Amino acid sequence: VRRTLEQMRQFEASAPDDYVLVNLPSQTVTVVRGGKIDFTMRAAVGRPSRETPLLADQITDVIINPTWTVPPTVLRQDKLPKLRQTGTPGISNAAIYLDGAAVAPETVDWQSVSPSRVRIVQRPGAHNALGRYRFNLTNDQNIYLHDTNEPRVFKRDRRAVSSGCVRLAEARRLAEMLGLSSSAMTNRLDRLEGAHIELRELGTVRGALRVVHADAGDPARCPVWQFHLVYSDAPTREWVEKGCQNAGIGCLECKQPVIDGILKEQQPM
């Protein structure tokens, strides 16, 4: 707990007034504006075999009604083996390209085809794996934030299920916060019209292994949960009983110092 509090102190000292925080252990995304929490949403992050990396990045643009091009790792490990076994990649409304030419998958013997010769692109729509919104970043690891066509994942406690990118429970809300017009988005969504919108002001994104989280509540007794790292043991939440005012670092939500207390009881996440 003490180590994480120090990490939080260092993070908050360098953080801008407006940013998006991807908290890997709690599998959430928090939008901070003017130094205060605007909202927090559930998120899905990379599975242990395909971890979401810690990044300090920027949102450069938003794509409405994106296509999804299957990334190399997913193609090599998941989709090409499925093509070899069943003759289909298991992706609805997708175009499959072999050496740059569109092909009917059932007409190809995939056993001798290498991944570098194959490209799979899923068409836009409600069925698309990226949902209706993609938020592009600047990193060279092909990591970005996006909507999803499977919102039921956000009902789970454990949401480390992606291939590295971050799925958002409230993607539209983030798009609106970044300045996109709600009515314009609705028109494009209804018509399945794609749009690539560059942001005038880049949105800062920070990844965090923040294993301590303070909930809002009575400033004299702000509950703090500790999360185990999502890429190690199964996560649990541990209750820290003392009041916020007993420690020396500010709680983002209630602005009282976050507790440096005693872990009292464990509950499953």
PDB file of C-alpha atoms in Angstrom:
ATOM      1  CA  VAL A   1       0.000   0.000   0.000  1.00  0.00           C
ATOM      2  CA  ARG A   2       2.767   2.463   0.938  1.00  0.00           C
ATOM      3  CA  ARG A   3       4.597   1.811  -2.344  1.00  0.00           C
ATOM      4  CA  THR A   4       1.455   2.417  -4.367  1.00  0.00           C
ATOM      5  CA  LEU A   5       0.699   5.618  -2.481  1.00  0.00           C
ATOM      6  CA  GLU A   6       4.160   6.885  -3.412  1.00  0.00           C
ATOM      7  CA  GLN A   7       3.523   5.987  -7.065  1.00  0.00           C
ATOM      8  CA  MET A   8       0.220   7.883  -6.891  1.00  0.00           C
ATOM      9  CA  ARG A   9       1.980  10.886  -5.386  1.00  0.00           C
ATOM     10  CA  GLN A  10       4.542  10.942  -8.200  1.00  0.00           C
ATOM     11  CA  PHE A  11       1.872  10.445 -10.855  1.00  0.00           C
ATOM     12  CA  GLU A  12      -0.358  13.244  -9.621  1.00  0.00           C
ATOM     13  CA  ALA A  13       2.618  15.615  -9.373  1.00  0.00           C
ATOM     14  CA  SER A  14       3.250  15.297 -13.126  1.00  0.00           C
ATOM     15  CA  ALA A  15      -0.307  14.802 -14.407  1.00  0.00           C
ATOM     16  CA  PRO A  16      -1.980  17.549 -16.478  1.00  0.00           C
ATOM     17  CA  ASP A  17      -5.304  19.049 -15.425  1.00  0.00           C
ATOM     18  CA  ASP A  18      -7.189  17.009 -18.045  1.00  0.00           C
ATOM     19  CA  TYR A  19      -6.358  13.380 -18.749  1.00  0.00           C
ATOM     20  CA  VAL A  20      -7.723   9.859 -19.185  1.00  0.00           C
ATOM     21  CA  LEU A  21      -6.425   7.312 -16.681  1.00  0.00           C
ATOM     22  CA  VAL A  22      -6.435   3.617 -17.586  1.00  0.00           C
ATOM     23  CA  ASN A  23      -6.242   1.736 -14.288  1.00  0.00           C
ATOM     24  CA  LEU A  24      -5.157  -1.812 -15.079  1.00  0.00           C
ATOM     25  CA  PRO A  25      -5.753  -3.520 -11.695  1.00  0.00           C
ATOM     26  CA  SER A  26      -9.268  -2.120 -11.274  1.00  0.00           C
ATOM     27  CA  GLN A  27      -9.948  -2.470 -15.031  1.00  0.00           C
ATOM     28  CA  THR A  28     -11.478   0.984 -15.234  1.00  0.00           C
ATOM     29  CA  VAL A  29     -10.974   4.218 -17.167  1.00  0.00           C
ATOM     30  CA  THR A  30     -11.298   7.538 -15.359  1.00  0.00           C
ATOM     31  CA  VAL A  31     -11.688  10.924 -17.053  1.00  0.00           C
ATOM     32  CA  VAL A  32     -10.170  13.792 -15.080  1.00  0.00           C
ATOM     33  CA  ARG A  33     -10.993  17.398 -16.029  1.00  0.00           C
ATOM     34  CA  GLY A  34      -9.618  20.447 -14.302  1.00  0.00           C
ATOM     35  CA  GLY A  35      -7.843  18.176 -11.816  1.00  0.00           C
ATOM     36  CA  LYS A  36     -11.135  16.618 -10.691  1.00  0.00           C
ATOM     37  CA  ILE A  37     -12.726  13.314 -11.595  1.00  0.00           C
ATOM     38  CA  ASP A  38     -15.452  13.782 -14.206  1.00  0.00           C
ATOM     39  CA  PHE A  39     -16.512  10.137 -14.462  1.00  0.00           C
ATOM     40  CA  THR A  40     -15.209   6.576 -14.234  1.00  0.00           C
ATOM     41  CA  MET A  41     -16.300   3.745 -16.474  1.00  0.00           C
ATOM     42  CA  ARG A  42     -15.647   0.024 -16.523  1.00  0.00           C
ATOM     43  CA  ALA A  43     -13.120  -1.179 -19.061  1.00  0.00           C
ATOM     44  CA  ALA A  44     -11.682  -4.405 -20.408  1.00  0.00           C
ATOM     45  CA  VAL A  45      -7.894  -4.668 -20.611  1.00  0.00           C
ATOM     46  CA  GLY A  46      -5.424  -7.165 -22.053  1.00  0.00           C
ATOM     47  CA  ARG A  47      -5.475 -10.756 -20.938  1.00  0.00           C
ATOM     48  CA  PRO A  48      -2.370 -12.056 -19.095  1.00  0.00           C
ATOM     49  CA  SER A  49      -0.922 -13.511 -22.300  1.00  0.00           C
ATOM     50  CA  ARG A  50      -1.481 -10.204 -24.159  1.00  0.00           C
ATOM     51  CA  GLU A  51      -1.013  -7.525 -21.538  1.00  0.00           C
ATOM     52  CA  THR A  52      -2.033  -3.916 -21.970  1.00  0.00           C
ATOM     53  CA  PRO A  53       1.264  -2.006 -21.634  1.00  0.00           C
ATOM     54  CA  LEU A  54       1.789   0.973 -19.369  1.00  0.00           C
ATOM     55  CA  LEU A  55       1.752   4.025 -21.631  1.00  0.00           C
ATOM     56  CA  ALA A  56       1.880   7.801 -21.440  1.00  0.00           C
ATOM     57  CA  ASP A  57       0.196   8.748 -24.700  1.00  0.00           C
ATOM     58  CA  GLN A  58      -2.268  11.048 -26.436  1.00  0.00           C
ATOM     59  CA  ILE A  59      -5.590  10.585 -28.211  1.00  0.00           C
ATOM     60  CA  THR A  60      -5.018  12.127 -31.641  1.00  0.00           C
ATOM     61  CA  ASP A  61      -8.270  11.320 -33.431  1.00  0.00           C
ATOM     62  CA  VAL A  62     -11.547   9.443 -33.207  1.00  0.00           C
ATOM     63  CA  ILE A  63     -12.986   7.118 -35.841  1.00  0.00           C
ATOM     64  CA  ILE A  64     -16.756   6.691 -35.925  1.00  0.00           C
ATOM     65  CA  ASN A  65     -17.980   3.395 -37.415  1.00  0.00           C
ATOM     66  CA  PRO A  66     -14.460   1.969 -37.747  1.00  0.00           C
ATOM     67  CA  THR A  67     -13.433  -1.100 -39.663  1.00  0.00           C
ATOM     68  CA  TRP A  68     -11.337  -3.641 -37.784  1.00  0.00           C
ATOM     69  CA  THR A  69      -8.229  -5.064 -39.383  1.00  0.00           C
ATOM     70  CA  VAL A  70      -7.220  -8.165 -37.447  1.00  0.00           C
ATOM     71  CA  PRO A  71      -3.828  -7.408 -35.850  1.00  0.00           C
ATOM     72  CA  PRO A  72      -0.832  -9.674 -36.546  1.00  0.00           C
ATOM     73  CA  THR A  73      -0.816 -11.492 -33.198  1.00  0.00           C
ATOM     74  CA  VAL A  74      -4.535 -12.249 -33.326  1.00  0.00           C
ATOM     75  CA  LEU A  75      -4.244 -13.299 -36.965  1.00  0.00           C
ATOM     76  CA  ARG A  76      -1.304 -15.608 -36.332  1.00  0.00           C
ATOM     77  CA  GLN A  77      -2.483 -17.167 -33.073  1.00  0.00           C
ATOM     78  CA  ASP A  78      -6.284 -17.165 -33.455  1.00  0.00           C
ATOM     79  CA  LYS A  79      -7.755 -16.489 -36.876  1.00  0.00           C
ATOM     80  CA  LEU A  80      -5.411 -18.304 -39.259  1.00  0.00           C
ATOM     81  CA  PRO A  81      -5.536 -21.515 -37.176  1.00  0.00           C
ATOM     82  CA  LYS A  82      -9.335 -21.242 -37.253  1.00  0.00           C
ATOM     83  CA  LEU A  83      -9.263 -20.783 -41.028  1.00  0.00           C
ATOM     84  CA  ARG A  84      -7.137 -23.927 -41.300  1.00  0.00           C
ATOM     85  CA  GLN A  85      -9.481 -25.925 -39.080  1.00  0.00           C
ATOM     86  CA  THR A  86     -12.901 -24.714 -40.224  1.00  0.00           C
ATOM     87  CA  GLY A  87     -12.442 -22.653 -43.386  1.00  0.00           C
ATOM     88  CA  THR A  88     -13.759 -19.522 -41.672  1.00  0.00           C
ATOM     89  CA  PRO A  89     -12.070 -16.994 -39.352  1.00  0.00           C
ATOM     90  CA  GLY A  90     -15.131 -16.803 -37.110  1.00  0.00           C
ATOM     91  CA  ILE A  91     -15.646 -13.086 -37.776  1.00  0.00           C
ATOM     92  CA  SER A  92     -18.977 -11.838 -39.097  1.00  0.00           C
ATOM     93  CA  ASN A  93     -19.160  -9.410 -42.026  1.00  0.00           C
ATOM     94  CA  ALA A  94     -15.458  -9.643 -42.813  1.00  0.00           C
ATOM     95  CA  ALA A  95     -13.480  -9.507 -46.031  1.00  0.00           C
ATOM     96  CA  ILE A  96     -10.540 -11.890 -46.348  1.00  0.00           C
ATOM     97  CA  TYR A  97      -7.562 -11.012 -48.523  1.00  0.00           C
ATOM     98  CA  LEU A  98      -4.831 -13.349 -49.756  1.00  0.00           C
ATOM     99  CA  ASP A  99      -1.814 -11.645 -51.304  1.00  0.00           C
ATOM    100  CA  GLY A 100      -3.877  -8.449 -51.518  1.00  0.00           C
ATOM    101  CA  ALA A 101      -6.847  -9.963 -53.387  1.00  0.00           C
ATOM    102  CA  ALA A 102     -10.251 -10.656 -51.819  1.00  0.00           C
ATOM    103  CA  VAL A 103     -11.007 -14.390 -51.684  1.00  0.00           C
ATOM    104  CA  ALA A 104     -13.819 -16.691 -50.621  1.00  0.00           C
ATOM    105  CA  PRO A 105     -12.233 -18.516 -47.656  1.00  0.00           C
ATOM    106  CA  GLU A 106     -13.744 -21.891 -48.545  1.00  0.00           C
ATOM    107  CA  THR A 107     -11.907 -21.867 -51.887  1.00  0.00           C
ATOM    108  CA  VAL A 108      -8.416 -21.672 -50.328  1.00  0.00           C
ATOM    109  CA  ASP A 109      -6.246 -24.394 -48.823  1.00  0.00           C
ATOM    110  CA  TRP A 110      -5.014 -22.456 -45.787  1.00  0.00           C
ATOM    111  CA  GLN A 111      -2.660 -25.137 -44.501  1.00  0.00           C
ATOM    112  CA  SER A 112       0.380 -23.809 -46.371  1.00  0.00           C
ATOM    113  CA  VAL A 113      -0.519 -20.112 -46.221  1.00  0.00           C
ATOM    114  CA  SER A 114       1.724 -17.927 -44.028  1.00  0.00           C
ATOM    115  CA  PRO A 115       0.240 -15.126 -41.891  1.00  0.00           C
ATOM    116  CA  SER A 116       2.082 -12.416 -43.841  1.00  0.00           C
ATOM    117  CA  ARG A 117      -0.032 -13.230 -46.916  1.00  0.00           C
ATOM    118  CA  VAL A 118      -3.380 -12.812 -45.143  1.00  0.00           C
ATOM    119  CA  ARG A 119      -5.386  -9.766 -44.170  1.00  0.00           C
ATOM    120  CA  ILE A 120      -8.859  -9.838 -42.581  1.00  0.00           C
ATOM    121  CA  VAL A 121     -10.962  -6.678 -42.379  1.00  0.00           C
ATOM    122  CA  GLN A 122     -14.303  -6.536 -40.559  1.00  0.00           C
ATOM    123  CA  ARG A 123     -16.812  -4.075 -41.995  1.00  0.00           C
ATOM    124  CA  PRO A 124     -18.307  -1.261 -39.842  1.00  0.00           C
ATOM    125  CA  GLY A 125     -21.495  -1.706 -37.855  1.00  0.00           C
ATOM    126  CA  ALA A 126     -22.919  -2.936 -34.583  1.00  0.00           C
ATOM    127  CA  HIS A 127     -21.292  -6.337 -35.213  1.00  0.00           C
ATOM    128  CA  ASN A 128     -17.781  -4.856 -35.434  1.00  0.00           C
ATOM    129  CA  ALA A 129     -15.332  -5.887 -32.700  1.00  0.00           C
ATOM    130  CA  LEU A 130     -14.395  -2.231 -32.148  1.00  0.00           C
ATOM    131  CA  GLY A 131     -18.019  -1.194 -31.793  1.00  0.00           C
ATOM    132  CA  ARG A 132     -18.802   2.289 -33.102  1.00  0.00           C
ATOM    133  CA  TYR A 133     -15.816   4.279 -31.807  1.00  0.00           C
ATOM    134  CA  ARG A 134     -12.047   3.960 -32.002  1.00  0.00           C
ATOM    135  CA  PHE A 135      -9.744   6.397 -30.191  1.00  0.00           C
ATOM    136  CA  ASN A 136      -6.318   6.407 -31.810  1.00  0.00           C
ATOM    137  CA  LEU A 137      -3.110   6.913 -29.843  1.00  0.00           C
ATOM    138  CA  THR A 138       0.462   7.620 -30.978  1.00  0.00           C
ATOM    139  CA  ASN A 139       2.270   4.501 -29.706  1.00  0.00           C
ATOM    140  CA  ASP A 140       3.961   2.001 -32.028  1.00  0.00           C
ATOM    141  CA  GLN A 141       2.410  -1.042 -30.296  1.00  0.00           C
ATOM    142  CA  ASN A 142      -0.979  -0.709 -32.024  1.00  0.00           C
ATOM    143  CA  ILE A 143      -2.687  -0.024 -28.688  1.00  0.00           C
ATOM    144  CA  TYR A 144      -5.786   2.165 -28.688  1.00  0.00           C
ATOM    145  CA  LEU A 145      -9.116   2.657 -26.878  1.00  0.00           C
ATOM    146  CA  HIS A 146     -12.369   1.513 -28.431  1.00  0.00           C
ATOM    147  CA  ASP A 147     -16.021   0.635 -28.061  1.00  0.00           C
ATOM    148  CA  THR A 148     -17.121  -3.020 -28.261  1.00  0.00           C
ATOM    149  CA  ASN A 149     -19.831  -5.184 -29.787  1.00  0.00           C
ATOM    150  CA  GLU A 150     -19.937  -7.276 -26.598  1.00  0.00           C
ATOM    151  CA  PRO A 151     -21.007  -4.945 -23.747  1.00  0.00           C
ATOM    152  CA  ARG A 152     -21.839  -7.917 -21.536  1.00  0.00           C
ATOM    153  CA  VAL A 153     -18.118  -8.164 -20.719  1.00  0.00           C
ATOM    154  CA  PHE A 154     -18.557  -5.128 -18.452  1.00  0.00           C
ATOM    155  CA  LYS A 155     -20.849  -7.106 -16.165  1.00  0.00           C
ATOM    156  CA  ARG A 156     -17.896  -9.284 -15.143  1.00  0.00           C
ATOM    157  CA  ASP A 157     -15.602  -8.546 -12.225  1.00  0.00           C
ATOM    158  CA  ARG A 158     -12.591  -9.873 -14.126  1.00  0.00           C
ATOM    159  CA  ARG A 159     -12.284  -8.050 -17.432  1.00  0.00           C
ATOM    160  CA  ALA A 160      -8.719  -8.840 -18.517  1.00  0.00           C
ATOM    161  CA  VAL A 161      -9.967 -10.376 -21.760  1.00  0.00           C
ATOM    162  CA  SER A 162      -8.713  -8.263 -24.667  1.00  0.00           C
ATOM    163  CA  SER A 163      -5.682  -8.677 -26.895  1.00  0.00           C
ATOM    164  CA  GLY A 164      -4.061  -5.560 -25.436  1.00  0.00           C
ATOM    165  CA  CYS A 165      -6.294  -2.670 -26.447  1.00  0.00           C
ATOM    166  CA  VAL A 166      -8.703  -1.100 -23.950  1.00  0.00           C
ATOM    167  CA  ARG A 167     -12.456  -1.598 -24.403  1.00  0.00           C
ATOM    168  CA  LEU A 168     -14.679   1.139 -23.007  1.00  0.00           C
ATOM    169  CA  ALA A 169     -18.096   0.723 -21.398  1.00  0.00           C
ATOM    170  CA  GLU A 170     -19.025   4.339 -22.239  1.00  0.00           C
ATOM    171  CA  ALA A 171     -17.168   5.092 -25.464  1.00  0.00           C
ATOM    172  CA  ARG A 172     -19.713   7.622 -26.683  1.00  0.00           C
ATOM    173  CA  ARG A 173     -19.446   9.595 -23.468  1.00  0.00           C
ATOM    174  CA  LEU A 174     -15.679   9.833 -23.933  1.00  0.00           C
ATOM    175  CA  ALA A 175     -16.178  10.986 -27.530  1.00  0.00           C
ATOM    176  CA  GLU A 176     -18.526  13.735 -26.364  1.00  0.00           C
ATOM    177  CA  MET A 177     -16.074  14.784 -23.663  1.00  0.00           C
ATOM    178  CA  LEU A 178     -13.410  15.138 -26.391  1.00  0.00           C
ATOM    179  CA  GLY A 179     -15.657  17.595 -28.217  1.00  0.00           C
ATOM    180  CA  LEU A 180     -17.532  15.484 -30.779  1.00  0.00           C
ATOM    181  CA  SER A 181     -21.075  16.673 -31.495  1.00  0.00           C
ATOM    182  CA  SER A 182     -23.712  14.295 -30.150  1.00  0.00           C
ATOM    183  CA  SER A 183     -26.187  15.020 -32.962  1.00  0.00           C
ATOM    184  CA  ALA A 184     -23.526  14.659 -35.661  1.00  0.00           C
ATOM    185  CA  MET A 185     -22.426  11.324 -34.185  1.00  0.00           C
ATOM    186  CA  THR A 186     -26.021  10.084 -34.103  1.00  0.00           C
ATOM    187  CA  ASN A 187     -26.513  10.955 -37.779  1.00  0.00           C
ATOM    188  CA  ARG A 188     -23.344   9.135 -38.788  1.00  0.00           C
ATOM    189  CA  LEU A 189     -24.154   6.104 -36.643  1.00  0.00           C
ATOM    190  CA  ASP A 190     -27.664   5.836 -38.070  1.00  0.00           C
ATOM    191  CA  ARG A 191     -26.335   5.967 -41.639  1.00  0.00           C
ATOM    192  CA  LEU A 192     -23.343   3.718 -40.901  1.00  0.00           C
ATOM    193  CA  GLU A 193     -21.253   6.567 -42.242  1.00  0.00           C
ATOM    194  CA  GLY A 194     -17.606   6.448 -41.270  1.00  0.00           C
ATOM    195  CA  ALA A 195     -15.773   9.529 -40.041  1.00  0.00           C
ATOM    196  CA  HIS A 196     -12.153  10.202 -39.088  1.00  0.00           C
ATOM    197  CA  ILE A 197     -12.129  13.193 -36.741  1.00  0.00           C
ATOM    198  CA  GLU A 198      -8.841  14.763 -35.710  1.00  0.00           C
ATOM    199  CA  LEU A 199      -8.838  16.438 -32.320  1.00  0.00           C
ATOM    200  CA  ARG A 200      -7.861  20.089 -32.040  1.00  0.00           C
ATOM    201  CA  GLU A 201      -6.675  19.469 -28.502  1.00  0.00           C
ATOM    202  CA  LEU A 202      -5.012  16.112 -27.968  1.00  0.00           C
ATOM    203  CA  GLY A 203      -6.362  14.010 -25.121  1.00  0.00           C
ATOM    204  CA  THR A 204      -3.692  12.798 -22.697  1.00  0.00           C
ATOM    205  CA  VAL A 205      -3.842   9.108 -21.748  1.00  0.00           C
ATOM    206  CA  ARG A 206      -1.969   7.590 -18.833  1.00  0.00           C
ATOM    207  CA  GLY A 207      -1.761   3.918 -17.930  1.00  0.00           C
ATOM    208  CA  ALA A 208      -1.389   3.028 -14.268  1.00  0.00           C
ATOM    209  CA  LEU A 209      -0.727   0.023 -12.090  1.00  0.00           C
ATOM    210  CA  ARG A 210      -2.711   1.779  -9.367  1.00  0.00           C
ATOM    211  CA  VAL A 211      -3.489  -0.936  -6.848  1.00  0.00           C
ATOM    212  CA  VAL A 212      -5.021   1.460  -4.330  1.00  0.00           C
ATOM    213  CA  HIS A 213      -8.294   3.202  -5.124  1.00  0.00           C
ATOM    214  CA  ALA A 214     -10.232   5.625  -2.943  1.00  0.00           C
ATOM    215  CA  ASP A 215     -14.008   5.775  -3.285  1.00  0.00           C
ATOM    216  CA  ALA A 216     -16.003   8.945  -2.733  1.00  0.00           C
ATOM    217  CA  GLY A 217     -17.986   9.217   0.453  1.00  0.00           C
ATOM    218  CA  ASP A 218     -17.780  10.703   3.891  1.00  0.00           C
ATOM    219  CA  PRO A 219     -14.515  12.693   3.909  1.00  0.00           C
ATOM    220  CA  ALA A 220     -13.913  11.541   7.452  1.00  0.00           C
ATOM    221  CA  ARG A 221     -14.052   7.907   6.385  1.00  0.00           C
ATOM    222  CA  CYS A 222     -13.291   7.420   2.705  1.00  0.00           C
ATOM    223  CA  PRO A 223     -13.074   3.671   1.971  1.00  0.00           C
ATOM    224  CA  VAL A 224      -9.958   2.543   0.143  1.00  0.00           C
ATOM    225  CA  TRP A 225      -9.684  -0.687  -1.811  1.00  0.00           C
ATOM    226  CA  GLN A 226      -6.456  -2.435  -2.701  1.00  0.00           C
ATOM    227  CA  PHE A 227      -6.385  -4.445  -5.951  1.00  0.00           C
ATOM    228  CA  HIS A 228      -3.829  -7.139  -6.647  1.00  0.00           C
ATOM    229  CA  LEU A 229      -2.105  -6.795  -9.999  1.00  0.00           C
ATOM    230  CA  VAL A 230      -4.358  -8.059 -12.763  1.00  0.00           C
ATOM    231  CA  TYR A 231      -1.484  -9.885 -14.447  1.00  0.00           C
ATOM    232  CA  SER A 232      -0.444 -11.887 -11.397  1.00  0.00           C
ATOM    233  CA  ASP A 233      -2.767 -13.439  -8.832  1.00  0.00           C
ATOM    234  CA  ALA A 234      -6.543 -13.340  -9.055  1.00  0.00           C
ATOM    235  CA  PRO A 235      -7.640  -9.896  -7.862  1.00  0.00           C
ATOM    236  CA  THR A 236      -9.151  -9.316  -4.461  1.00  0.00           C
ATOM    237  CA  ARG A 237     -10.198  -6.123  -2.729  1.00  0.00           C
ATOM    238  CA  GLU A 238      -8.952  -5.427   0.744  1.00  0.00           C
ATOM    239  CA  TRP A 239     -10.672  -2.988   3.055  1.00  0.00           C
ATOM    240  CA  VAL A 240      -8.529  -0.360   4.736  1.00  0.00           C
ATOM    241  CA  GLU A 241     -10.448   0.784   7.769  1.00  0.00           C
ATOM    242  CA  LYS A 242      -8.936   4.047   9.045  1.00  0.00           C
ATOM    243  CA  GLY A 243     -10.203   7.437   7.875  1.00  0.00           C
ATOM    244  CA  CYS A 244      -8.718   9.320   4.930  1.00  0.00           C
ATOM    245  CA  GLN A 245      -7.358  12.098   7.085  1.00  0.00           C
ATOM    246  CA  ASN A 246      -4.661   9.865   8.587  1.00  0.00           C
ATOM    247  CA  ALA A 247      -2.323   9.823   5.596  1.00  0.00           C
ATOM    248  CA  GLY A 248      -0.337  12.279   3.561  1.00  0.00           C
ATOM    249  CA  ILE A 249      -1.578  11.977  -0.029  1.00  0.00           C
ATOM    250  CA  GLY A 250      -4.751  13.457  -1.454  1.00  0.00           C
ATOM    251  CA  CYS A 251      -7.697  11.333  -2.551  1.00  0.00           C
ATOM    252  CA  LEU A 252      -8.649  12.280  -6.141  1.00  0.00           C
ATOM    253  CA  GLU A 253     -12.357  12.153  -5.343  1.00  0.00           C
ATOM    254  CA  CYS A 254     -12.976  13.632  -1.901  1.00  0.00           C
ATOM    255  CA  LYS A 255      -9.723  15.637  -1.795  1.00  0.00           C
ATOM    256  CA  GLN A 256      -8.968  14.327   1.671  1.00  0.00           C
ATOM    257  CA  PRO A 257      -5.659  12.541   2.298  1.00  0.00           C
ATOM    258  CA  VAL A 258      -5.794   8.895   1.332  1.00  0.00           C
ATOM    259  CA  ILE A 259      -5.423   6.464   4.154  1.00  0.00           C
ATOM    260  CA  ASP A 260      -2.288   4.617   5.095  1.00  0.00           C
ATOM    261  CA  GLY A 261      -4.127   2.247   7.398  1.00  0.00           C
ATOM    262  CA  ILE A 262      -4.415  -1.411   8.303  1.00  0.00           C
ATOM    263  CA  LEU A 263      -5.812  -4.055   5.974  1.00  0.00           C
ATOM    264  CA  LYS A 264      -8.738  -5.537   7.836  1.00  0.00           C
ATOM    265  CA  GLU A 265     -10.805  -7.888   5.717  1.00  0.00           C
ATOM    266  CA  GLN A 266     -10.764  -9.479   2.273  1.00  0.00           C
ATOM    267  CA  GLN A 267     -13.675  -9.790  -0.087  1.00  0.00           C
ATOM    268  CA  PRO A 268     -13.722 -11.214  -3.614  1.00  0.00           C
ATOM    269  CA  MET A 269     -13.683  -8.550  -6.311  1.00  0.00           C
TER     270      MET A 269
END
